[in-house]
Amino acid sequence: MATPLLAQPSAGSDLKPVPVSERNGVLEILAMRRDPFHFASERRAQYGDVFAMNALGIRMVSASGAEAAQQILINKDQAFANAPAWSYFIGPFFNRGVMLLDFDEHKHHRRIMQEAFTPKILRGYFEEMQPVIADRVAKWRSSDPARSQAPGAAGKVKMMDQLKQLTLDVAAEIFLGVDLTPAEADRLNKAFIETVRAGVALVRKPVPGGRWWKGLRSRKVLEDFFYEHIAAKRATVTPDLFSVLCHAEDEHGNRFSDDDVVNHMIFVLMAAHDTSTITLTQMTYRMAEYPDWQEKARAQSLELPDMLDYDQLAELTTVEHIMDESLRMCPPVPAQPRMAIKDTQVLGHFIPEGTMVVIPQMSNHRDNKYFTNPDVFDPDRFAAPRQEQRGHRMAWMPFGGGVHKCIGLYFGQMEIKTIMHHMLRDFEWSVPAGYHMPMDYSALPVPKDRLPVTLVRR
Ligand code: HEM
C-alpha cells in the first residue's frame, strides 16, 4: 500500500508532499517516549528527514537534521510562529511569556528584556547567587553518617530532588528578591511546581483536582504574588530580576507594563528552573558514571578559590565541556515546535498552513554526520582542536537558535558552573557499577528514579 501524504502542493510546484506515518498516533507517541533516539533513526530511515504523524490530536511534522532546523529557526519568510505552537502545550499557564510572542511584538519585548541579561547585570546576579549556592551545598547531607555533619543521614541521596530544591532557592533569591516567610516560600514553590506540571497534563481540561485545574489555580497564586509586590519593586532598584524587569528600558525608553512584568516573571521562572535542574542532574550522573571526569573537574575547582570571581568561571573548562556534552546527549528542551502560519516548505517538502512542525533537537544531537560515536559520552569532543559542535551552526543547539534563542543561556551556564564548582569542592559522589539512569521522556527528560547517588563529604 502506498504511504499516505500530508497534502499535495499546487499543480506545477516542484515541492514534494510530506509522507505520513500510517501507524496509530497514540502508539507513535508512546514509541517516541520510550526511546526517542531509536524512534527518530527508524522513522528517518523509513521516510527521510521530513515526515508527519497524527499525534496529540493534531497533525505534526517532524523535520530532522541541522539543515531543517536552520531553515525553520532562521524563518526567512516568517512562515513559522511560536505562539500558536507553544500555546498548544503551555499557553494557559505561561500566557504572554516572551517565548509565546511573535514577530514585531516579540522583538519589542525581547529588546526590553535583554536589559536584564547584560554582562554587567549578570555579574550582579552572580554576586548574589554564589553565597546562596555555597551555603546550601555546604549544608547538604552526606550519605555516609560517619562523615556527615547532619545526624541520621545514611543512605542514598536523590540528586534530582536535591538540585531542584537548590535551583528553587537560587530563583527565590535572585529572581524575586522578596523576603518570604517559610509559609509564603512553600506556597509559592508549590504553586510554581503545579503550574509547570500542568503543561504536560494528559487531561487537558480543568477537571477539579486534576493537573490542568491545579495549574490554573496556581497561576493565579503566582499572579497575585507578583501584582502585590510590583509597586514596591518599581519604587526602588534592587539586584534581582523582578526589580530589573520593572526598570528595564530599551533604547527608545520603552518599558514593561505591570501585566508584562507579571507574565514575563512567571515565564522566566519556568524557563530557568527545570532546564538548569535537568542539566545539573545529567552532569552529576555522567560524573558518577565516569569518575575520571569527576576527578579532572575537581582538580580544576581545587586550584581555584572556594568563592570564585565572576571571571574565574571561564577557567572551569572541564566542567564546561562536561556541561556541553550533557546538553548534547540530553537537551532539557528536547524539541522545538513551530506552527506554519502560511503555506511554506521545509527541505523541499510542502508544508500547508496550520501544520505543527517540530525540530527534534534531542535526536539531532546524535547525528553522526557531526558527532563521532554520538551515543558515547565524550566531553573532549567540545575541546580544541576537535570542537565537533562547529560542524554546522545547528548541529548543537540546546539553547535553540534564531530570534527565540534562549535569552538566559549565560545566566544558566553561570548558575550551573557555580553549583558544580561548590559540589566538586565539598563532595564526591558515585553510583553502583553498571548503573544506567532510567529516563522518563514523556515531557522534559528526567530520571525516573531521581538519580540516587552515594554522596560523601570531602
Ligand atoms: C541549561 C539551561 C537552559 C536551556 C537548555 C534552555 C533552553 C532554551 C531553549 C531551547 C529555548 C528556545 C525555545 C524555542 O525557541 O522554542 C529557550 C528560550 C528561552 N529561555 Fe532558556 N534555557 C535554559 C536556561 C534559561 C534560563 C536560566 C533563563 C532565564 C534566566 C531562560 C530563559 C529563556 C527565555 C526567556 C526564553 C524565550 C526567549 C525568546 O522567545 O525570545 N532559559 N531556552
Short mmCIF file of C-alpha atoms and ligand atoms in Angstrom, two decimals:
data_model
loop_
_atom_site.label_atom_id
_atom_site.label_comp_id
_atom_site.label_asym_id
_atom_site.label_seq_id
_atom_site.Cartn_x
_atom_site.Cartn_y
_atom_site.Cartn_z
CA MET A 1 0.00 0.00 0.00
CA ALA A 2 1.31 3.49 -0.87
CA THR A 3 2.37 5.76 2.03
CA PRO A 4 -0.31 8.40 2.73
CA LEU A 5 0.73 12.01 2.12
CA LEU A 6 0.12 15.14 4.17
CA ALA A 7 -1.10 17.45 1.38
CA GLN A 8 -0.28 17.84 -2.28
CA PRO A 9 1.44 21.07 -3.33
CA SER A 10 -0.35 23.05 -6.02
CA ALA A 11 -0.05 21.80 -9.59
CA GLY A 12 3.24 22.70 -11.20
CA SER A 13 5.10 23.06 -7.88
CA ASP A 14 8.39 21.14 -7.59
CA LEU A 15 7.82 20.63 -3.88
CA LYS A 16 7.38 17.09 -2.58
CA PRO A 17 4.47 16.12 -0.32
CA VAL A 18 5.27 15.02 3.25
CA PRO A 19 4.78 11.27 3.91
CA VAL A 20 2.51 10.46 6.85
CA SER A 21 3.22 7.58 9.23
CA GLU A 22 0.37 5.13 8.90
CA ARG A 23 0.85 3.92 12.46
CA ASN A 24 -1.60 4.73 15.22
CA GLY A 25 -0.80 8.22 16.63
CA VAL A 26 -1.03 7.19 20.28
CA LEU A 27 1.32 4.27 19.65
CA GLU A 28 3.72 6.62 17.83
CA ILE A 29 3.82 8.96 20.83
CA LEU A 30 4.37 6.03 23.18
CA ALA A 31 7.18 4.69 20.97
CA MET A 32 8.79 8.13 20.89
CA ARG A 33 8.59 8.49 24.66
CA ARG A 34 10.04 5.02 25.23
CA ASP A 35 13.14 5.60 23.13
CA PRO A 36 13.28 8.90 21.24
CA PHE A 37 16.64 8.03 19.63
CA HIS A 38 15.58 4.69 18.21
CA PHE A 39 12.26 6.20 17.14
CA ALA A 40 13.96 9.05 15.27
CA SER A 41 16.52 6.88 13.50
CA GLU A 42 13.91 4.30 12.46
CA ARG A 43 11.48 6.89 11.10
CA ARG A 44 14.29 8.79 9.39
CA ALA A 45 15.42 5.60 7.70
CA GLN A 46 11.86 4.85 6.56
CA TYR A 47 10.60 8.30 5.49
CA GLY A 48 13.63 10.59 5.22
CA ASP A 49 14.17 13.81 7.22
CA VAL A 50 10.61 15.10 6.99
CA PHE A 51 7.56 13.04 7.91
CA ALA A 52 4.17 13.58 9.55
CA MET A 53 2.19 11.76 12.19
CA ASN A 54 -1.16 12.20 13.85
CA ALA A 55 -0.39 12.83 17.48
CA LEU A 56 -1.89 14.58 20.50
CA GLY A 57 -4.96 15.47 18.44
CA ILE A 58 -3.02 17.34 15.78
CA ARG A 59 -1.06 16.64 12.64
CA MET A 60 2.57 17.07 13.42
CA VAL A 61 5.53 17.17 11.07
CA SER A 62 8.94 16.15 12.38
CA ALA A 63 11.81 17.82 10.48
CA SER A 64 15.14 16.19 11.36
CA GLY A 65 18.69 17.38 10.86
CA ALA A 66 20.65 20.59 11.21
CA GLU A 67 19.62 21.92 7.78
CA ALA A 68 15.91 21.67 8.56
CA ALA A 69 16.48 23.28 11.99
CA GLN A 70 18.30 26.16 10.38
CA GLN A 71 15.59 26.75 7.81
CA ILE A 72 12.80 26.72 10.41
CA LEU A 73 14.55 28.78 13.07
CA ILE A 74 16.04 31.39 10.76
CA ASN A 75 12.49 31.65 9.38
CA LYS A 76 13.38 33.89 6.43
CA ASP A 77 9.86 34.24 5.07
CA GLN A 78 8.25 34.45 8.54
CA ALA A 79 6.21 31.34 7.86
CA PHE A 80 6.68 29.80 11.31
CA ALA A 81 5.24 31.22 14.52
CA ASN A 82 5.90 30.36 18.15
CA ALA A 83 2.70 31.45 19.88
CA PRO A 84 0.23 29.05 18.24
CA ALA A 85 2.68 26.15 18.64
CA TRP A 86 3.90 26.63 22.20
CA SER A 87 0.45 27.80 23.39
CA TYR A 88 -0.90 24.41 22.49
CA PHE A 89 1.31 22.91 25.22
CA ILE A 90 1.73 25.62 27.84
CA GLY A 91 -0.48 28.54 26.77
CA PRO A 92 -2.90 28.90 29.71
CA PHE A 93 -0.10 28.79 32.26
CA PHE A 94 2.59 30.83 30.56
CA ASN A 95 0.40 33.20 28.63
CA ARG A 96 2.31 36.09 27.00
CA GLY A 97 5.70 34.89 28.16
CA VAL A 98 8.30 36.17 25.70
CA MET A 99 8.65 32.76 24.01
CA LEU A 100 4.92 32.87 23.25
CA LEU A 101 5.09 36.18 21.36
CA ASP A 102 5.89 36.59 17.68
CA PHE A 103 7.48 38.92 15.16
CA ASP A 104 7.35 42.70 15.93
CA GLU A 105 5.73 42.23 19.30
CA HIS A 106 8.33 39.63 20.28
CA LYS A 107 11.14 41.91 19.11
CA HIS A 108 9.77 44.78 21.18
CA HIS A 109 9.56 42.68 24.37
CA ARG A 110 12.85 40.91 23.80
CA ARG A 111 14.71 44.23 23.43
CA ILE A 112 13.50 45.39 26.83
CA MET A 113 14.14 42.00 28.42
CA GLN A 114 17.67 41.93 27.02
CA GLU A 115 18.48 44.70 29.51
CA ALA A 116 18.01 42.18 32.31
CA PHE A 117 20.76 39.94 30.87
CA THR A 118 23.62 42.34 30.02
CA PRO A 119 27.14 41.31 31.18
CA LYS A 120 27.03 43.97 33.92
CA ILE A 121 23.68 42.78 35.26
CA LEU A 122 24.84 39.14 35.07
CA ARG A 123 27.80 39.97 37.31
CA GLY A 124 25.32 41.44 39.80
CA TYR A 125 23.25 38.21 39.80
CA PHE A 126 26.46 36.22 40.25
CA GLU A 127 27.45 38.20 43.35
CA GLU A 128 24.03 37.49 44.86
CA MET A 129 23.89 33.88 43.72
CA GLN A 130 27.23 32.45 44.79
CA PRO A 131 26.82 32.88 48.58
CA VAL A 132 23.38 31.22 48.42
CA ILE A 133 24.80 28.29 46.44
CA ALA A 134 27.87 27.89 48.67
CA ASP A 135 25.72 27.96 51.80
CA ARG A 136 23.09 25.49 50.55
CA VAL A 137 25.57 23.00 49.07
CA ALA A 138 27.68 23.05 52.25
CA LYS A 139 24.55 22.06 54.20
CA TRP A 140 23.77 19.02 52.06
CA ARG A 141 23.77 15.80 53.99
CA SER A 142 26.41 13.22 53.30
CA SER A 143 25.25 9.64 52.64
CA ASP A 144 27.94 8.41 54.98
CA PRO A 145 26.81 9.07 58.57
CA ALA A 146 30.37 8.85 59.90
CA ARG A 147 31.39 11.87 57.84
CA SER A 148 28.06 13.67 57.79
CA GLN A 149 27.53 16.89 59.69
CA ALA A 150 23.86 16.02 59.99
CA PRO A 151 22.84 13.09 62.16
CA GLY A 152 20.89 10.16 60.74
CA ALA A 153 21.80 10.82 57.12
CA ALA A 154 22.77 7.38 55.90
CA GLY A 155 21.59 6.11 52.54
CA LYS A 156 21.48 7.39 49.03
CA VAL A 157 20.65 10.96 48.10
CA LYS A 158 18.19 11.62 45.27
CA MET A 159 20.17 14.19 43.40
CA MET A 160 17.38 15.41 41.13
CA ASP A 161 15.35 16.48 44.19
CA GLN A 162 18.38 18.00 45.87
CA LEU A 163 19.30 20.02 42.79
CA LYS A 164 15.71 21.07 42.18
CA GLN A 165 15.46 22.47 45.69
CA LEU A 166 18.75 24.29 45.23
CA THR A 167 17.75 25.93 41.95
CA LEU A 168 14.42 26.92 43.52
CA ASP A 169 16.26 28.56 46.42
CA VAL A 170 18.50 30.39 43.98
CA ALA A 171 15.46 31.51 41.98
CA ALA A 172 13.72 32.83 45.11
CA GLU A 173 16.76 34.99 45.97
CA ILE A 174 17.97 36.03 42.55
CA PHE A 175 14.71 36.33 40.66
CA LEU A 176 12.28 37.51 43.32
CA GLY A 177 14.40 39.43 45.83
CA VAL A 178 11.50 39.41 48.29
CA ASP A 179 11.89 38.29 51.90
CA LEU A 180 9.50 35.39 52.17
CA THR A 181 8.28 33.73 55.34
CA PRO A 182 8.77 29.94 55.19
CA ALA A 183 5.00 29.56 54.70
CA GLU A 184 4.99 32.01 51.77
CA ALA A 185 8.03 30.33 50.21
CA ASP A 186 6.27 26.99 50.49
CA ARG A 187 3.08 28.28 48.94
CA LEU A 188 4.96 29.86 46.04
CA ASN A 189 7.10 26.77 45.45
CA LYS A 190 4.02 24.62 45.35
CA ALA A 191 2.20 26.98 43.01
CA PHE A 192 5.22 27.15 40.77
CA ILE A 193 5.64 23.38 40.58
CA GLU A 194 1.93 22.86 39.85
CA THR A 195 1.98 25.48 37.11
CA VAL A 196 4.94 23.79 35.42
CA ARG A 197 3.40 20.32 35.76
CA ALA A 198 0.13 21.39 34.21
CA GLY A 199 1.73 21.87 30.80
CA VAL A 200 2.20 18.13 30.43
CA ALA A 201 -1.21 17.09 31.80
CA LEU A 202 -2.79 14.26 29.87
CA VAL A 203 -6.31 15.50 30.67
CA ARG A 204 -6.18 18.99 29.21
CA LYS A 205 -9.33 20.32 30.87
CA PRO A 206 -9.92 21.92 34.30
CA VAL A 207 -11.37 18.83 35.97
CA PRO A 208 -11.36 19.68 39.73
CA GLY A 209 -8.31 18.13 41.42
CA GLY A 210 -6.60 17.40 38.08
CA ARG A 211 -3.27 18.79 36.89
CA TRP A 212 -4.79 21.31 34.48
CA TRP A 213 -7.14 22.66 37.15
CA LYS A 214 -4.31 22.88 39.72
CA GLY A 215 -2.14 24.65 37.14
CA LEU A 216 -4.76 27.35 36.55
CA ARG A 217 -5.29 27.80 40.27
CA SER A 218 -1.54 28.04 40.86
CA ARG A 219 -1.01 30.50 38.04
CA LYS A 220 -3.44 32.77 39.92
CA VAL A 221 -1.37 32.39 43.14
CA LEU A 222 1.76 33.47 41.25
CA GLU A 223 -0.03 36.39 39.57
CA ASP A 224 -1.38 37.62 42.90
CA PHE A 225 2.11 37.44 44.42
CA PHE A 226 3.73 39.49 41.67
CA TYR A 227 0.93 42.09 41.47
CA GLU A 228 1.12 42.53 45.24
CA HIS A 229 4.85 43.34 45.18
CA ILE A 230 5.13 45.27 41.95
CA ALA A 231 4.60 48.79 43.34
CA ALA A 232 7.41 48.29 45.87
CA LYS A 233 9.68 46.88 43.17
CA ARG A 234 9.07 49.86 40.93
CA ALA A 235 9.84 52.26 43.80
CA THR A 236 13.43 51.05 44.44
CA VAL A 237 16.18 49.36 42.46
CA THR A 238 17.42 46.02 43.82
CA PRO A 239 19.70 43.47 42.10
CA ASP A 240 17.01 40.81 41.47
CA LEU A 241 15.40 40.01 38.10
CA PHE A 242 11.96 41.19 39.29
CA SER A 243 13.32 44.66 40.00
CA VAL A 244 15.42 44.69 36.83
CA LEU A 245 12.36 43.89 34.68
CA CYS A 246 10.38 46.65 36.44
CA HIS A 247 13.04 49.21 35.49
CA ALA A 248 14.35 47.85 32.17
CA GLU A 249 14.12 50.21 29.19
CA ASP A 250 15.02 49.70 25.54
CA GLU A 251 16.94 52.34 23.58
CA HIS A 252 13.69 54.24 22.91
CA GLY A 253 12.73 54.37 26.58
CA ASN A 254 10.02 51.67 26.26
CA ARG A 255 9.28 49.80 29.50
CA PHE A 256 7.16 46.84 30.52
CA SER A 257 3.63 47.38 31.84
CA ASP A 258 2.68 45.72 35.14
CA ASP A 259 0.94 42.92 33.21
CA ASP A 260 4.08 42.39 31.11
CA VAL A 261 6.31 42.15 34.19
CA VAL A 262 3.99 39.58 35.78
CA ASN A 263 3.73 37.46 32.61
CA HIS A 264 7.47 37.58 31.98
CA MET A 265 8.39 36.76 35.58
CA ILE A 266 6.18 33.68 35.60
CA PHE A 267 7.55 32.52 32.27
CA VAL A 268 11.20 33.16 33.09
CA LEU A 269 10.92 31.32 36.41
CA MET A 270 9.71 28.29 34.48
CA ALA A 271 12.22 28.65 31.63
CA ALA A 272 15.14 28.88 34.06
CA HIS A 273 14.24 26.25 36.57
CA ASP A 274 13.73 22.79 35.09
CA THR A 275 16.26 23.39 32.34
CA SER A 276 19.07 24.09 34.82
CA THR A 277 17.99 21.26 37.14
CA ILE A 278 17.94 18.73 34.30
CA THR A 279 21.38 19.80 33.07
CA LEU A 280 22.84 19.57 36.58
CA THR A 281 21.28 16.14 37.10
CA GLN A 282 22.74 14.88 33.82
CA MET A 283 26.18 16.25 34.69
CA THR A 284 26.03 14.67 38.15
CA TYR A 285 25.09 11.35 36.59
CA ARG A 286 27.84 11.44 33.99
CA MET A 287 30.47 12.37 36.56
CA ALA A 288 29.33 9.45 38.74
CA GLU A 289 29.39 7.11 35.76
CA TYR A 290 32.83 8.37 34.70
CA PRO A 291 34.72 9.11 37.94
CA ASP A 292 37.82 10.16 35.98
CA TRP A 293 35.87 13.10 34.62
CA GLN A 294 34.69 13.94 38.12
CA GLU A 295 38.31 13.93 39.33
CA LYS A 296 39.51 16.02 36.41
CA ALA A 297 36.80 18.61 37.01
CA ARG A 298 37.51 18.60 40.76
CA ALA A 299 41.22 19.19 40.19
CA GLN A 300 40.40 22.42 38.35
CA SER A 301 37.99 23.56 41.07
CA LEU A 302 40.54 22.87 43.78
CA GLU A 303 43.08 25.08 42.02
CA LEU A 304 40.64 27.98 42.28
CA PRO A 305 39.38 29.64 45.47
CA ASP A 306 36.20 28.43 47.13
CA MET A 307 34.42 31.71 46.36
CA LEU A 308 35.05 32.47 42.71
CA ASP A 309 35.30 35.78 40.93
CA TYR A 310 32.93 36.03 38.01
CA ASP A 311 35.84 35.92 35.52
CA GLN A 312 37.17 32.70 37.06
CA LEU A 313 34.13 30.81 35.81
CA ALA A 314 35.86 30.77 32.41
CA GLU A 315 38.70 28.73 33.94
CA LEU A 316 36.35 25.82 34.69
CA THR A 317 36.92 24.37 31.22
CA THR A 318 36.43 20.71 32.20
CA VAL A 319 33.09 21.48 33.83
CA GLU A 320 32.20 23.44 30.72
CA HIS A 321 32.93 20.53 28.38
CA ILE A 322 31.01 18.13 30.64
CA MET A 323 28.10 20.57 30.60
CA ASP A 324 28.20 20.93 26.80
CA GLU A 325 28.32 17.17 26.35
CA SER A 326 25.46 16.63 28.83
CA LEU A 327 23.42 19.23 26.96
CA ARG A 328 24.18 17.41 23.73
CA MET A 329 23.21 13.96 24.96
CA CYS A 330 20.15 15.16 26.83
CA PRO A 331 18.99 18.68 25.97
CA PRO A 332 16.42 19.73 28.61
CA VAL A 333 14.17 21.17 25.88
CA PRO A 334 14.11 18.07 23.68
CA ALA A 335 12.17 19.54 20.75
CA GLN A 336 11.03 22.91 19.49
CA PRO A 337 7.57 23.27 17.96
CA ARG A 338 6.52 25.92 15.43
CA MET A 339 3.23 26.50 13.60
CA ALA A 340 3.20 27.16 9.86
CA ILE A 341 1.07 30.30 9.53
CA LYS A 342 1.13 30.17 5.73
CA ASP A 343 1.90 27.57 3.11
CA THR A 344 5.64 27.03 3.10
CA GLN A 345 8.31 24.36 2.64
CA VAL A 346 11.00 22.53 4.60
CA LEU A 347 13.84 20.82 2.74
CA GLY A 348 11.75 20.92 -0.43
CA HIS A 349 8.64 19.41 1.22
CA PHE A 350 5.32 21.22 1.01
CA ILE A 351 4.05 22.30 4.45
CA PRO A 352 0.45 23.56 4.39
CA GLU A 353 -0.68 26.45 6.61
CA GLY A 354 -1.83 25.24 10.05
CA THR A 355 0.72 22.41 10.35
CA MET A 356 2.69 21.98 13.57
CA VAL A 357 6.35 21.45 12.68
CA VAL A 358 8.73 20.08 15.29
CA ILE A 359 12.53 20.22 15.42
CA PRO A 360 13.67 17.10 17.29
CA GLN A 361 16.87 18.53 18.69
CA MET A 362 17.47 15.68 21.12
CA SER A 363 17.86 13.17 18.29
CA ASN A 364 19.53 15.77 16.04
CA HIS A 365 22.28 15.90 18.66
CA ARG A 366 23.10 12.26 17.89
CA ASP A 367 23.74 12.89 14.20
CA ASN A 368 26.91 11.02 13.22
CA LYS A 369 27.40 13.49 10.38
CA TYR A 370 28.72 15.90 13.03
CA PHE A 371 29.48 13.83 16.12
CA THR A 372 31.80 10.81 16.24
CA ASN A 373 30.27 7.90 18.20
CA PRO A 374 27.32 10.12 19.10
CA ASP A 375 25.93 7.75 21.76
CA VAL A 376 29.18 7.87 23.74
CA PHE A 377 29.78 10.44 26.49
CA ASP A 378 32.91 12.25 25.33
CA PRO A 379 33.34 15.83 26.64
CA ASP A 380 36.60 16.19 24.72
CA ARG A 381 34.63 16.48 21.51
CA PHE A 382 33.95 20.10 22.59
CA ALA A 383 37.64 20.88 23.23
CA ALA A 384 40.05 22.29 20.62
CA PRO A 385 41.05 21.06 18.13
CA ARG A 386 38.01 18.75 17.73
CA GLN A 387 35.14 21.13 18.50
CA GLU A 388 32.65 18.92 16.71
CA GLN A 389 29.77 21.24 17.53
CA ARG A 390 31.14 23.64 14.94
CA GLY A 391 30.35 21.29 12.06
CA HIS A 392 27.08 23.15 11.50
CA ARG A 393 25.60 26.13 13.35
CA MET A 394 22.56 23.99 14.28
CA ALA A 395 24.46 20.73 14.97
CA TRP A 396 24.46 21.53 18.71
CA MET A 397 21.58 23.71 19.75
CA PRO A 398 20.45 23.05 23.34
CA PHE A 399 19.58 26.75 23.65
CA GLY A 400 17.67 26.90 20.37
CA GLY A 401 18.51 29.30 17.57
CA GLY A 402 17.19 32.30 15.66
CA VAL A 403 15.26 35.14 17.26
CA HIS A 404 13.92 33.00 20.13
CA LYS A 405 17.33 31.65 21.13
CA CYS A 406 17.47 31.30 24.91
CA ILE A 407 17.91 34.73 26.47
CA GLY A 408 19.10 33.15 29.72
CA LEU A 409 21.89 30.98 28.28
CA TYR A 410 24.69 32.88 30.01
CA PHE A 411 22.71 33.07 33.23
CA GLY A 412 22.01 29.32 33.08
CA GLN A 413 25.63 28.40 32.38
CA MET A 414 26.85 30.69 35.15
CA GLU A 415 24.49 29.09 37.67
CA ILE A 416 25.33 25.54 36.58
CA LYS A 417 29.10 26.10 36.71
CA THR A 418 28.91 27.79 40.11
CA ILE A 419 26.85 24.95 41.57
CA MET A 420 29.21 22.35 40.11
CA HIS A 421 32.27 24.18 41.46
CA HIS A 422 30.87 24.03 45.00
CA MET A 423 29.64 20.44 44.65
CA LEU A 424 33.04 19.29 43.42
CA ARG A 425 34.88 21.01 46.26
CA ASP A 426 32.51 19.85 49.01
CA PHE A 427 31.52 16.32 47.91
CA GLU A 428 32.39 13.18 45.99
CA TRP A 429 29.58 11.10 44.57
CA SER A 430 29.16 7.70 42.95
CA VAL A 431 26.65 5.21 41.55
CA PRO A 432 27.00 1.39 41.59
CA ALA A 433 28.96 -0.12 38.68
CA GLY A 434 26.68 -0.80 35.73
CA TYR A 435 24.01 1.69 36.84
CA HIS A 436 22.15 3.33 33.94
CA MET A 437 19.87 6.22 34.77
CA PRO A 438 16.32 5.22 33.71
CA MET A 439 14.79 8.11 31.78
CA ASP A 440 11.25 9.39 31.50
CA TYR A 441 10.88 11.21 28.17
CA SER A 442 7.15 11.90 28.46
CA ALA A 443 7.68 15.65 28.94
CA LEU A 444 11.05 17.22 29.76
CA PRO A 445 13.64 14.41 30.11
CA VAL A 446 14.02 13.43 33.78
CA PRO A 447 15.30 10.32 35.58
CA LYS A 448 12.51 8.02 36.74
CA ASP A 449 14.45 7.25 39.92
CA ARG A 450 15.52 10.89 40.61
CA LEU A 451 19.16 9.72 40.42
CA PRO A 452 20.08 8.13 43.76
CA VAL A 453 23.80 8.54 44.47
CA THR A 454 26.17 7.95 47.35
CA LEU A 455 27.22 11.45 48.31
CA VAL A 456 30.24 11.75 50.57
CA ARG A 457 31.55 14.95 52.11
CA ARG A 458 35.21 15.51 51.27
C1 HEM B 1 20.52 24.84 30.68
C2 HEM B 1 19.66 25.79 30.76
C3 HEM B 1 18.71 26.21 29.66
C4 HEM B 1 18.37 25.60 28.48
C5 HEM B 1 18.87 24.28 27.94
C6 HEM B 1 17.42 26.46 27.82
C7 HEM B 1 16.85 26.19 26.57
C8 HEM B 1 16.06 27.07 25.88
C9 HEM B 1 15.56 26.86 24.54
C10 HEM B 1 15.82 25.63 23.68
C11 HEM B 1 14.85 27.95 24.19
C12 HEM B 1 14.20 28.21 22.83
C13 HEM B 1 12.85 27.59 22.67
C14 HEM B 1 12.27 27.85 21.29
O1 HEM B 1 12.82 28.61 20.51
O2 HEM B 1 11.22 27.24 21.01
C15 HEM B 1 14.86 28.86 25.31
C16 HEM B 1 14.20 30.07 25.35
C17 HEM B 1 14.17 30.89 26.45
N1 HEM B 1 14.86 30.72 27.63
FE1 HEM B 1 16.11 29.20 28.08
N2 HEM B 1 17.20 27.55 28.60
C18 HEM B 1 17.97 27.45 29.73
C19 HEM B 1 18.04 28.35 30.77
C20 HEM B 1 17.35 29.54 30.85
C21 HEM B 1 17.47 30.48 31.92
C22 HEM B 1 18.39 30.32 33.12
C23 HEM B 1 16.62 31.51 31.63
C24 HEM B 1 16.35 32.77 32.39
C25 HEM B 1 17.06 33.23 33.39
C26 HEM B 1 15.97 31.20 30.36
C27 HEM B 1 15.05 32.00 29.74
C28 HEM B 1 14.56 31.76 28.47
C29 HEM B 1 13.63 32.66 27.80
C30 HEM B 1 13.05 33.94 28.37
C31 HEM B 1 13.39 32.11 26.53
C32 HEM B 1 12.49 32.66 25.44
C33 HEM B 1 13.31 33.58 24.53
C34 HEM B 1 12.50 34.15 23.39
O3 HEM B 1 11.49 33.58 22.99
O4 HEM B 1 12.91 35.21 22.88
N3 HEM B 1 16.45 30.00 29.92
N4 HEM B 1 15.61 28.30 26.33
#
